[in-house]
mmCIF file of C-alpha atoms in Angstrom:
data_model
loop_
_atom_site.group_PDB
_atom_site.id
_atom_site.type_symbol
_atom_site.label_atom_id
_atom_site.label_comp_id
_atom_site.label_asym_id
_atom_site.label_seq_id
_atom_site.Cartn_x
_atom_site.Cartn_y
_atom_site.Cartn_z
ATOM 1 C CA MET A 1 172.111 -29.222 18.437
ATOM 2 C CA LEU A 2 174.679 -26.566 17.122
ATOM 3 C CA CYS A 3 172.569 -23.657 19.013
ATOM 4 C CA ARG A 4 172.668 -25.614 21.745
ATOM 5 C CA MET A 5 176.703 -25.626 22.020
ATOM 6 C CA ALA A 6 176.846 -22.313 21.326
ATOM 7 C CA ALA A 7 174.994 -20.994 23.678
ATOM 8 C CA TYR A 8 176.522 -23.765 26.226
ATOM 9 C CA PHE A 9 180.069 -23.557 25.262
ATOM 10 C CA GLY A 10 180.007 -19.845 23.701
ATOM 11 C CA ARG A 11 181.623 -21.149 20.559
ATOM 12 C CA ALA A 12 181.060 -18.954 17.924
ATOM 13 C CA ASP A 13 181.563 -20.862 14.821
ATOM 14 C CA PHE A 14 178.783 -22.951 16.494
ATOM 15 C CA LYS A 15 176.317 -19.871 16.275
ATOM 16 C CA ALA A 16 177.557 -18.500 12.561
ATOM 17 C CA ALA A 17 176.449 -22.749 11.494
ATOM 18 C CA ALA A 18 173.413 -23.012 13.399
ATOM 19 C CA GLY A 19 171.930 -20.014 11.709
ATOM 20 C CA GLY A 20 169.649 -19.274 14.276
ATOM 21 C CA PHE A 21 168.451 -19.795 17.657
ATOM 22 C CA SER A 22 165.978 -23.070 18.212
ATOM 23 C CA GLU A 23 162.958 -23.643 20.146
ATOM 24 C CA GLU A 24 164.667 -27.232 21.660
ATOM 25 C CA SER A 25 167.405 -24.901 23.213
ATOM 26 C CA LEU A 26 165.015 -23.091 25.326
ATOM 27 C CA TRP A 27 163.273 -26.344 26.722
ATOM 28 C CA LEU A 28 167.084 -28.442 27.381
ATOM 29 C CA LEU A 29 168.838 -25.442 28.071
ATOM 30 C CA GLY A 30 166.303 -23.286 30.200
ATOM 31 C CA SER A 31 165.204 -19.596 30.832
ATOM 32 C CA LYS A 32 168.384 -18.499 29.790
ATOM 33 C CA ALA A 33 169.071 -20.065 26.657
ATOM 34 C CA ALA A 34 168.539 -17.272 24.739
ATOM 35 C CA GLU A 35 170.408 -15.336 26.917
ATOM 36 C CA MET A 36 173.365 -17.065 25.948
ATOM 37 C CA PHE A 37 173.045 -17.506 22.585
ATOM 38 C CA ASP A 38 172.704 -13.831 22.232
ATOM 39 C CA ALA A 39 176.031 -12.853 24.009
ATOM 40 C CA VAL A 40 178.095 -14.654 21.661
ATOM 41 C CA ASP A 41 179.058 -13.207 18.537
ATOM 42 C CA ALA A 42 178.424 -15.446 15.501
ATOM 43 C CA VAL A 43 182.088 -15.479 13.558
ATOM 44 C CA PRO A 44 182.113 -18.822 10.510
ATOM 45 C CA SER A 45 185.397 -21.063 10.920
ATOM 46 C CA SER A 46 188.274 -19.925 8.764
ATOM 47 C CA GLU A 47 188.785 -23.831 8.440
ATOM 48 C CA LEU A 48 188.031 -25.532 5.630
ATOM 49 C CA ASP A 49 189.426 -28.633 5.913
ATOM 50 C CA LYS A 50 191.042 -30.965 8.986
ATOM 51 C CA HIS A 51 192.339 -34.206 9.790
ATOM 52 C CA TYR A 52 191.110 -35.837 13.097
ATOM 53 C CA GLY A 53 193.606 -38.169 14.047
ATOM 54 C CA GLU A 54 192.446 -40.056 16.751
ATOM 55 C CA SER A 55 189.102 -41.027 14.095
ATOM 56 C CA GLY A 56 190.781 -40.704 11.165
ATOM 57 C CA PHE A 57 188.343 -39.125 9.874
ATOM 58 C CA CYS A 58 189.491 -35.784 6.774
ATOM 59 C CA THR A 59 187.190 -33.160 5.948
ATOM 60 C CA TRP A 60 186.751 -30.580 3.344
ATOM 61 C CA ARG A 61 184.609 -27.566 2.946
ATOM 62 C CA SER A 62 183.872 -25.424 -0.105
ATOM 63 C CA GLY A 63 182.913 -22.880 2.887
ATOM 64 C CA TRP A 64 180.112 -22.725 5.760
ATOM 65 C CA LYS A 65 177.036 -21.172 4.057
ATOM 66 C CA GLU A 66 174.346 -23.666 4.291
ATOM 67 C CA ASN A 67 174.487 -24.716 0.720
ATOM 68 C CA ALA A 68 178.744 -25.226 1.166
ATOM 69 C CA GLU A 69 179.731 -28.872 -0.437
ATOM 70 C CA TYR A 70 182.144 -31.031 1.865
ATOM 71 C CA LEU A 71 184.076 -34.303 1.243
ATOM 72 C CA LEU A 72 184.313 -36.846 4.438
ATOM 73 C CA PHE A 73 186.319 -39.717 4.433
ATOM 74 C CA LYS A 74 187.734 -42.175 6.691
ATOM 75 C CA CYS A 75 191.328 -42.542 6.215
ATOM 76 C CA ALA A 76 192.770 -44.700 8.659
ATOM 77 C CA PRO A 77 193.787 -48.302 9.255
ATOM 78 C CA PHE A 78 190.372 -50.506 9.706
ATOM 79 C CA HIS A 79 190.330 -52.456 13.258
ATOM 80 C CA GLY A 80 188.270 -54.677 14.083
ATOM 81 C CA HIS A 81 184.767 -54.341 13.119
ATOM 82 C CA SER A 82 184.672 -52.297 9.634
ATOM 83 C CA HIS A 83 182.085 -51.639 6.855
ATOM 84 C CA ALA A 84 182.015 -51.884 3.568
ATOM 85 C CA ASP A 85 180.710 -48.227 2.786
ATOM 86 C CA ASN A 86 183.874 -46.592 3.851
ATOM 87 C CA LEU A 87 184.146 -44.589 0.924
ATOM 88 C CA THR A 88 180.696 -43.843 0.922
ATOM 89 C CA LEU A 89 179.952 -40.347 -1.122
ATOM 90 C CA LEU A 90 176.873 -38.376 0.080
ATOM 91 C CA TYR A 91 175.500 -35.607 -1.411
#
């Protein structure tokens, strides 16, 4: 998905995280997909932490390499339907 997003939106940070061009992008974006992807410079995001106010999610990352560690938290009031796994840790 990151490959397609990098090609379609011209996002350097998505290309850096994608790791390379995917065949699925060719099928979904057409014959120009590889050219679109190659036209984008791969530049990792400078952000390692982010709060998404509307959704109430917060993220923290150790970096943007493939083996980077990250945390994702739901940090907002729970309205309506919510789940008991809100503070689940994935590793």
